[in-house]
PDB file of C-alpha atoms in Angstrom:
ATOM      1  CA  UNK A   1      83.755  98.425 101.988  1.00 72.00           C
ATOM      2  CA  UNK A   2      81.894 101.311 103.717  1.00 74.00           C
ATOM      3  CA  UNK A   3      81.867 104.833 101.873  1.00 88.00           C
ATOM      4  CA  UNK A   4      81.295 108.394 102.305  1.00 93.00           C
ATOM      5  CA  UNK A   5      78.422 109.594  99.742  1.00 94.00           C
ATOM      6  CA  UNK A   6      78.472 113.317  98.253  1.00 96.00           C
ATOM      7  CA  UNK A   7      75.947 114.692  96.052  1.00 95.00           C
ATOM      8  CA  UNK A   8      75.647 116.559  93.699  1.00 96.00           C
ATOM      9  CA  UNK A   9      79.138 115.495  91.982  1.00 94.00           C
ATOM     10  CA  UNK A  10      79.202 118.944  90.072  1.00 96.00           C
ATOM     11  CA  UNK A  11      77.094 122.022  90.490  1.00 97.00           C
ATOM     12  CA  UNK A  12      77.013 125.051  88.327  1.00 97.00           C
ATOM     13  CA  UNK A  13      75.420 128.141  90.406  1.00 97.00           C
ATOM     14  CA  UNK A  14      75.076 132.122  89.776  1.00 97.00           C
ATOM     15  CA  UNK A  15      77.097 134.290  92.039  1.00 97.00           C
ATOM     16  CA  UNK A  16      74.857 135.257  94.958  1.00 97.00           C
ATOM     17  CA  UNK A  17      72.597 132.223  94.880  1.00 97.00           C
ATOM     18  CA  UNK A  18      72.423 129.680  97.788  1.00 97.00           C
ATOM     19  CA  UNK A  19      74.019 125.934  97.677  1.00 98.00           C
ATOM     20  CA  UNK A  20      73.348 123.029  99.680  1.00 97.00           C
ATOM     21  CA  UNK A  21      75.996 120.032  99.387  1.00 97.00           C
ATOM     22  CA  UNK A  22      74.831 116.978 100.675  1.00 96.00           C
ATOM     23  CA  UNK A  23      77.053 113.993 102.111  1.00 96.00           C
ATOM     24  CA  UNK A  24      76.152 110.629 103.729  1.00 96.00           C
ATOM     25  CA  UNK A  25      78.774 109.596 106.057  1.00 94.00           C
ATOM     26  CA  UNK A  26      79.720 105.980 107.066  1.00 91.00           C
ATOM     27  CA  UNK A  27      76.537 104.775 109.161  1.00 88.00           C
ATOM     28  CA  UNK A  28      78.719 104.132 112.303  1.00 86.00           C
ATOM     29  CA  UNK A  29      80.697 107.311 112.489  1.00 89.00           C
ATOM     30  CA  UNK A  30      80.300 110.398 114.754  1.00 88.00           C
ATOM     31  CA  UNK A  31      82.600 112.732 113.444  1.00 90.00           C
ATOM     32  CA  UNK A  32      81.872 115.030 110.431  1.00 93.00           C
ATOM     33  CA  UNK A  33      84.004 117.205 108.385  1.00 95.00           C
ATOM     34  CA  UNK A  34      83.551 119.585 105.555  1.00 97.00           C
ATOM     35  CA  UNK A  35      86.838 120.625 103.413  1.00 97.00           C
ATOM     36  CA  UNK A  36      87.711 122.625 100.218  1.00 96.00           C
ATOM     37  CA  UNK A  37      90.307 122.586  97.675  1.00 94.00           C
ATOM     38  CA  UNK A  38      90.366 125.323  95.440  1.00 93.00           C
ATOM     39  CA  UNK A  39      91.871 124.241  92.213  1.00 87.00           C
ATOM     40  CA  UNK A  40      95.901 123.900  92.123  1.00 83.00           C
ATOM     41  CA  UNK A  41      95.798 124.280  95.838  1.00 86.00           C
ATOM     42  CA  UNK A  42      95.897 122.384  98.834  1.00 87.00           C
ATOM     43  CA  UNK A  43      93.173 120.892 100.713  1.00 92.00           C
ATOM     44  CA  UNK A  44      92.050 123.137 103.408  1.00 94.00           C
ATOM     45  CA  UNK A  45      89.865 122.359 106.663  1.00 94.00           C
ATOM     46  CA  UNK A  46      86.304 124.290 107.015  1.00 96.00           C
ATOM     47  CA  UNK A  47      84.432 122.925 109.509  1.00 96.00           C
ATOM     48  CA  UNK A  48      84.036 119.667 112.223  1.00 93.00           C
ATOM     49  CA  UNK A  49      81.175 118.291 113.667  1.00 93.00           C
ATOM     50  CA  UNK A  50      80.277 116.110 116.587  1.00 90.00           C
ATOM     51  CA  UNK A  51      77.504 115.132 118.886  1.00 87.00           C
ATOM     52  CA  UNK A  52      74.983 117.733 116.839  1.00 88.00           C
ATOM     53  CA  UNK A  53      77.281 120.757 116.866  1.00 92.00           C
ATOM     54  CA  UNK A  54      80.139 122.273 115.461  1.00 93.00           C
ATOM     55  CA  UNK A  55      83.206 121.481 117.557  1.00 91.00           C
ATOM     56  CA  UNK A  56      85.758 123.333 115.358  1.00 91.00           C
ATOM     57  CA  UNK A  57      85.762 125.824 112.593  1.00 93.00           C
ATOM     58  CA  UNK A  58      88.416 127.311 110.721  1.00 93.00           C
ATOM     59  CA  UNK A  59      88.574 131.512 109.453  1.00 92.00           C
ATOM     60  CA  UNK A  60      87.218 130.219 106.246  1.00 92.00           C
ATOM     61  CA  UNK A  61      84.091 128.944 107.959  1.00 95.00           C
ATOM     62  CA  UNK A  62      82.310 132.526 107.984  1.00 92.00           C
ATOM     63  CA  UNK A  63      78.722 133.738 108.475  1.00 93.00           C
ATOM     64  CA  UNK A  64      78.166 132.536 104.778  1.00 95.00           C
ATOM     65  CA  UNK A  65      78.404 129.197 105.633  1.00 96.00           C
ATOM     66  CA  UNK A  66      76.454 126.600 107.819  1.00 96.00           C
ATOM     67  CA  UNK A  67      76.321 122.619 108.231  1.00 96.00           C
ATOM     68  CA  UNK A  68      73.555 120.833 109.779  1.00 93.00           C
ATOM     69  CA  UNK A  69      72.685 117.223 110.124  1.00 90.00           C
ATOM     70  CA  UNK A  70      68.774 117.372 109.606  1.00 84.00           C
ATOM     71  CA  UNK A  71      68.201 113.838 109.679  1.00 85.00           C
ATOM     72  CA  UNK A  72      69.984 110.827 110.976  1.00 76.00           C
ATOM     73  CA  UNK A  73      71.797 110.087 107.692  1.00 84.00           C
ATOM     74  CA  UNK A  74      72.713 113.339 106.057  1.00 92.00           C
ATOM     75  CA  UNK A  75      75.634 116.278 106.591  1.00 95.00           C
ATOM     76  CA  UNK A  76      74.841 119.123 104.330  1.00 96.00           C
ATOM     77  CA  UNK A  77      77.058 122.136 103.919  1.00 97.00           C
ATOM     78  CA  UNK A  78      75.081 125.234 103.104  1.00 97.00           C
ATOM     79  CA  UNK A  79      76.820 128.124 101.257  1.00 97.00           C
ATOM     80  CA  UNK A  80      74.616 131.550 101.067  1.00 95.00           C
ATOM     81  CA  UNK A  81      75.080 134.242  98.526  1.00 94.00           C
ATOM     82  CA  UNK A  82      78.096 132.291  96.643  1.00 96.00           C
ATOM     83  CA  UNK A  83      81.072 134.353  95.641  1.00 96.00           C
ATOM     84  CA  UNK A  84      83.115 133.540  92.620  1.00 96.00           C
ATOM     85  CA  UNK A  85      86.092 132.660  95.117  1.00 95.00           C
ATOM     86  CA  UNK A  86      83.785 129.909  96.719  1.00 96.00           C
ATOM     87  CA  UNK A  87      84.417 127.936  93.490  1.00 97.00           C
ATOM     88  CA  UNK A  88      86.215 124.979  94.247  1.00 96.00           C
ATOM     89  CA  UNK A  89      85.895 121.324  95.438  1.00 95.00           C
ATOM     90  CA  UNK A  90      84.187 120.218  98.804  1.00 97.00           C
ATOM     91  CA  UNK A  91      85.251 117.324 100.226  1.00 96.00           C
ATOM     92  CA  UNK A  92      83.050 115.844 103.066  1.00 96.00           C
ATOM     93  CA  UNK A  93      84.509 113.115 105.618  1.00 94.00           C
ATOM     94  CA  UNK A  94      83.837 111.159 108.254  1.00 92.00           C
ATOM     95  CA  UNK A  95      85.388 109.147 111.088  1.00 89.00           C
ATOM     96  CA  UNK A  96      84.607 106.962 113.894  1.00 84.00           C
ATOM     97  CA  UNK A  97      85.832 106.261 117.580  1.00 71.00           C
ATOM     98  CA  UNK A  98      88.451 105.544 119.699  1.00 64.00           C
ATOM     99  CA  UNK A  99      91.391 104.089 117.566  1.00 58.00           C
ATOM    100  CA  UNK A 100      89.392 105.228 114.510  1.00 61.00           C
ATOM    101  CA  UNK A 101      88.604 108.731 115.486  1.00 63.00           C
ATOM    102  CA  UNK A 102      91.739 109.952 113.496  1.00 77.00           C
ATOM    103  CA  UNK A 103      91.114 108.284 110.185  1.00 84.00           C
ATOM    104  CA  UNK A 104      89.067 110.160 108.037  1.00 89.00           C
ATOM    105  CA  UNK A 105      87.675 108.878 105.173  1.00 90.00           C
ATOM    106  CA  UNK A 106      86.628 111.153 102.299  1.00 92.00           C
ATOM    107  CA  UNK A 107      83.642 111.526  99.842  1.00 93.00           C
ATOM    108  CA  UNK A 108      84.231 111.737  96.100  1.00 92.00           C
ATOM    109  CA  UNK A 109      83.740 115.457  96.576  1.00 94.00           C
ATOM    110  CA  UNK A 110      81.180 118.387  95.196  1.00 96.00           C
ATOM    111  CA  UNK A 111      82.362 120.668  92.691  1.00 96.00           C
ATOM    112  CA  UNK A 112      81.234 124.084  92.598  1.00 97.00           C
ATOM    113  CA  UNK A 113      81.714 126.464  90.096  1.00 97.00           C
ATOM    114  CA  UNK A 114      80.317 129.546  90.605  1.00 97.00           C
ATOM    115  CA  UNK A 115      79.812 132.036  87.623  1.00 96.00           C
TER     116      UNK A 115
ATOM    117  CA  UNK B   1     100.196 125.491 115.431  1.00 82.00           C
ATOM    118  CA  UNK B   2     100.720 122.520 113.083  1.00 87.00           C
ATOM    119  CA  UNK B   3     102.150 122.848 110.007  1.00 93.00           C
ATOM    120  CA  UNK B   4     102.989 120.178 107.265  1.00 96.00           C
ATOM    121  CA  UNK B   5     105.546 120.877 104.437  1.00 96.00           C
ATOM    122  CA  UNK B   6     106.107 119.182 101.239  1.00 97.00           C
ATOM    123  CA  UNK B   7     109.109 120.807  99.203  1.00 95.00           C
ATOM    124  CA  UNK B   8     108.698 118.788  96.334  1.00 96.00           C
ATOM    125  CA  UNK B   9     105.820 120.298  93.831  1.00 95.00           C
ATOM    126  CA  UNK B  10     106.894 117.548  91.010  1.00 97.00           C
ATOM    127  CA  UNK B  11     108.288 114.259  90.798  1.00 97.00           C
ATOM    128  CA  UNK B  12     108.963 111.680  88.257  1.00 97.00           C
ATOM    129  CA  UNK B  13     109.834 108.363  88.229  1.00 97.00           C
ATOM    130  CA  UNK B  14     110.521 105.487  85.928  1.00 97.00           C
ATOM    131  CA  UNK B  15     107.510 102.641  85.820  1.00 97.00           C
ATOM    132  CA  UNK B  16     109.140  99.958  87.689  1.00 97.00           C
ATOM    133  CA  UNK B  17     111.382 102.004  89.768  1.00 97.00           C
ATOM    134  CA  UNK B  18     111.337 103.239  93.344  1.00 98.00           C
ATOM    135  CA  UNK B  19     110.603 106.892  94.069  1.00 98.00           C
ATOM    136  CA  UNK B  20     110.588 108.823  97.596  1.00 98.00           C
ATOM    137  CA  UNK B  21     108.422 111.675  98.389  1.00 98.00           C
ATOM    138  CA  UNK B  22     109.690 113.888 101.277  1.00 98.00           C
ATOM    139  CA  UNK B  23     107.192 115.616 104.162  1.00 98.00           C
ATOM    140  CA  UNK B  24     108.034 117.555 107.185  1.00 98.00           C
ATOM    141  CA  UNK B  25     106.034 118.649 110.109  1.00 97.00           C
ATOM    142  CA  UNK B  26     105.986 121.066 112.682  1.00 96.00           C
ATOM    143  CA  UNK B  27     104.094 120.230 116.030  1.00 94.00           C
ATOM    144  CA  UNK B  28     104.799 120.147 119.599  1.00 93.00           C
ATOM    145  CA  UNK B  29     102.197 117.448 120.479  1.00 91.00           C
ATOM    146  CA  UNK B  30     103.345 114.041 121.224  1.00 89.00           C
ATOM    147  CA  UNK B  31     100.448 111.985 120.308  1.00 90.00           C
ATOM    148  CA  UNK B  32      99.546 112.039 116.567  1.00 93.00           C
ATOM    149  CA  UNK B  33      98.681 110.646 113.507  1.00 93.00           C
ATOM    150  CA  UNK B  34     100.163 111.232 109.889  1.00 95.00           C
ATOM    151  CA  UNK B  35      98.839 110.516 106.861  1.00 96.00           C
ATOM    152  CA  UNK B  36      99.594 109.998 102.832  1.00 97.00           C
ATOM    153  CA  UNK B  37      96.496 110.577 100.538  1.00 95.00           C
ATOM    154  CA  UNK B  38      96.548 110.292  96.609  1.00 95.00           C
ATOM    155  CA  UNK B  39      94.930 112.499  94.680  1.00 92.00           C
ATOM    156  CA  UNK B  40      94.172 110.958  90.761  1.00 91.00           C
ATOM    157  CA  UNK B  41      92.934 113.332  88.385  1.00 87.00           C
ATOM    158  CA  UNK B  42      89.155 112.462  89.688  1.00 84.00           C
ATOM    159  CA  UNK B  43      90.152 114.562  92.839  1.00 84.00           C
ATOM    160  CA  UNK B  44      88.988 111.911  94.950  1.00 86.00           C
ATOM    161  CA  UNK B  45      90.907 111.471  98.406  1.00 89.00           C
ATOM    162  CA  UNK B  46      92.424 107.952  98.747  1.00 91.00           C
ATOM    163  CA  UNK B  47      93.902 106.807 102.280  1.00 92.00           C
ATOM    164  CA  UNK B  48      97.412 105.283 101.050  1.00 96.00           C
ATOM    165  CA  UNK B  49      99.104 104.547 104.306  1.00 95.00           C
ATOM    166  CA  UNK B  50      99.092 105.945 107.633  1.00 94.00           C
ATOM    167  CA  UNK B  51     101.421 106.024 110.978  1.00 94.00           C
ATOM    168  CA  UNK B  52     100.795 106.500 114.650  1.00 92.00           C
ATOM    169  CA  UNK B  53     103.278 108.652 116.143  1.00 92.00           C
ATOM    170  CA  UNK B  54     103.734 106.283 119.157  1.00 90.00           C
ATOM    171  CA  UNK B  55     104.623 103.387 117.197  1.00 89.00           C
ATOM    172  CA  UNK B  56     108.351 103.333 116.129  1.00 86.00           C
ATOM    173  CA  UNK B  57     108.263 100.769 113.605  1.00 92.00           C
ATOM    174  CA  UNK B  58     107.679 102.401 109.955  1.00 94.00           C
ATOM    175  CA  UNK B  59     104.150 101.241 108.139  1.00 94.00           C
ATOM    176  CA  UNK B  60     103.551  99.321 105.111  1.00 94.00           C
ATOM    177  CA  UNK B  61     101.010  98.702 102.558  1.00 93.00           C
ATOM    178  CA  UNK B  62     101.875  96.317  99.776  1.00 95.00           C
ATOM    179  CA  UNK B  63     104.310  98.563  97.866  1.00 97.00           C
ATOM    180  CA  UNK B  64     104.279 101.640  99.822  1.00 97.00           C
ATOM    181  CA  UNK B  65     106.307 102.183 102.920  1.00 97.00           C
ATOM    182  CA  UNK B  66     107.273 105.203 105.124  1.00 97.00           C
ATOM    183  CA  UNK B  67     110.240 106.132 106.783  1.00 97.00           C
ATOM    184  CA  UNK B  68     108.748 108.055 109.876  1.00 96.00           C
ATOM    185  CA  UNK B  69     111.867 110.067 112.110  1.00 96.00           C
ATOM    186  CA  UNK B  70     109.690 111.290 114.948  1.00 94.00           C
ATOM    187  CA  UNK B  71     112.757 113.339 116.325  1.00 94.00           C
ATOM    188  CA  UNK B  72     113.414 115.034 113.046  1.00 96.00           C
ATOM    189  CA  UNK B  73     109.585 115.382 112.302  1.00 96.00           C
ATOM    190  CA  UNK B  74     110.096 113.725 108.961  1.00 97.00           C
ATOM    191  CA  UNK B  75     107.728 111.208 107.086  1.00 97.00           C
ATOM    192  CA  UNK B  76     108.760 110.381 103.874  1.00 98.00           C
ATOM    193  CA  UNK B  77     106.652 108.026 101.352  1.00 98.00           C
ATOM    194  CA  UNK B  78     108.422 105.257  99.207  1.00 98.00           C
ATOM    195  CA  UNK B  79     106.599 103.844  96.373  1.00 98.00           C
ATOM    196  CA  UNK B  80     108.492 100.757  95.437  1.00 97.00           C
ATOM    197  CA  UNK B  81     107.813  99.171  91.900  1.00 97.00           C
ATOM    198  CA  UNK B  82     106.061 101.999  90.611  1.00 97.00           C
ATOM    199  CA  UNK B  83     103.034 101.635  88.005  1.00 97.00           C
ATOM    200  CA  UNK B  84     101.361 104.115  85.805  1.00 96.00           C
ATOM    201  CA  UNK B  85      98.430 103.980  87.970  1.00 95.00           C
ATOM    202  CA  UNK B  86     100.584 105.663  90.584  1.00 97.00           C
ATOM    203  CA  UNK B  87     100.608 108.890  88.836  1.00 97.00           C
ATOM    204  CA  UNK B  88      98.288 111.074  91.367  1.00 96.00           C
ATOM    205  CA  UNK B  89      98.567 114.190  93.425  1.00 95.00           C
ATOM    206  CA  UNK B  90     100.144 112.874  96.824  1.00 97.00           C
ATOM    207  CA  UNK B  91      99.348 114.803  99.827  1.00 96.00           C
ATOM    208  CA  UNK B  92     101.211 114.527 103.612  1.00 97.00           C
ATOM    209  CA  UNK B  93      98.808 115.291 106.628  1.00 96.00           C
ATOM    210  CA  UNK B  94      98.661 115.299 110.217  1.00 95.00           C
ATOM    211  CA  UNK B  95      95.977 114.651 112.759  1.00 91.00           C
ATOM    212  CA  UNK B  96      96.645 115.476 116.537  1.00 88.00           C
ATOM    213  CA  UNK B  97      94.766 116.626 119.203  1.00 83.00           C
ATOM    214  CA  UNK B  98      92.095 119.075 117.403  1.00 79.00           C
ATOM    215  CA  UNK B  99      91.047 115.759 115.290  1.00 78.00           C
ATOM    216  CA  UNK B 100      91.427 117.892 112.140  1.00 84.00           C
ATOM    217  CA  UNK B 101      93.804 116.679 109.179  1.00 90.00           C
ATOM    218  CA  UNK B 102      96.412 119.159 108.104  1.00 92.00           C
ATOM    219  CA  UNK B 103      97.508 119.161 104.689  1.00 95.00           C
ATOM    220  CA  UNK B 104     100.495 119.707 103.172  1.00 95.00           C
ATOM    221  CA  UNK B 105     100.800 121.421  99.547  1.00 93.00           C
ATOM    222  CA  UNK B 106     101.191 118.198  97.878  1.00 95.00           C
ATOM    223  CA  UNK B 107     103.538 116.990  95.387  1.00 96.00           C
ATOM    224  CA  UNK B 108     102.389 115.826  91.524  1.00 96.00           C
ATOM    225  CA  UNK B 109     104.120 112.349  90.941  1.00 97.00           C
ATOM    226  CA  UNK B 110     104.353 111.352  86.973  1.00 97.00           C
ATOM    227  CA  UNK B 111     105.319 107.672  86.016  1.00 97.00           C
ATOM    228  CA  UNK B 112     107.081 107.505  83.132  1.00 96.00           C
ATOM    229  CA  UNK B 113     106.359 104.276  80.765  1.00 94.00           C
TER     230      UNK B 113
END
């Protein structure tokens, strides 16, 4: 079963530091996403990415955040100057084309703790 | 904008019994997908079942089935023969034209032995 791989599984950082979360989507998928889940709350959409550009982003995804697909396999989320409220679980997801475009496969998540 | 509502923050079921989790949604779109995701304590998001809005037949995956009422915008999940491993947070989700999942607030399911 193909899967989405995320690293690191848990990262602890100091407030104000930069963090990069990495994801390897399923190889033949073309749509990539980042979602966030603050502890005890619902899963929130951050950004979607297609054809090497952002296709949609939420209000949460401000200038502090950026995404990149630096090579043919990785999809990264960068958080500049982290804040305490950025502490959350960050999920990467990917989806295919046609009938598969609406079915997202999620990674196991990266837990970010900002101190 | 689309919304997804799960009105049951917590539910409990006895092992081997049946439980139904409720979900309603609001949309003006006619073509969309609905999903139930399971999130165990590991916090991974696991797809349980999906339903295409254009299909009248309710989706079924082994012990999991849905009751999809398009006119009422209702999408409930039925878990039959509940097992201890079914204990988790369950999220209902909507995906429409924008191709981004919109989640409900979740229902925490406890399974009593």
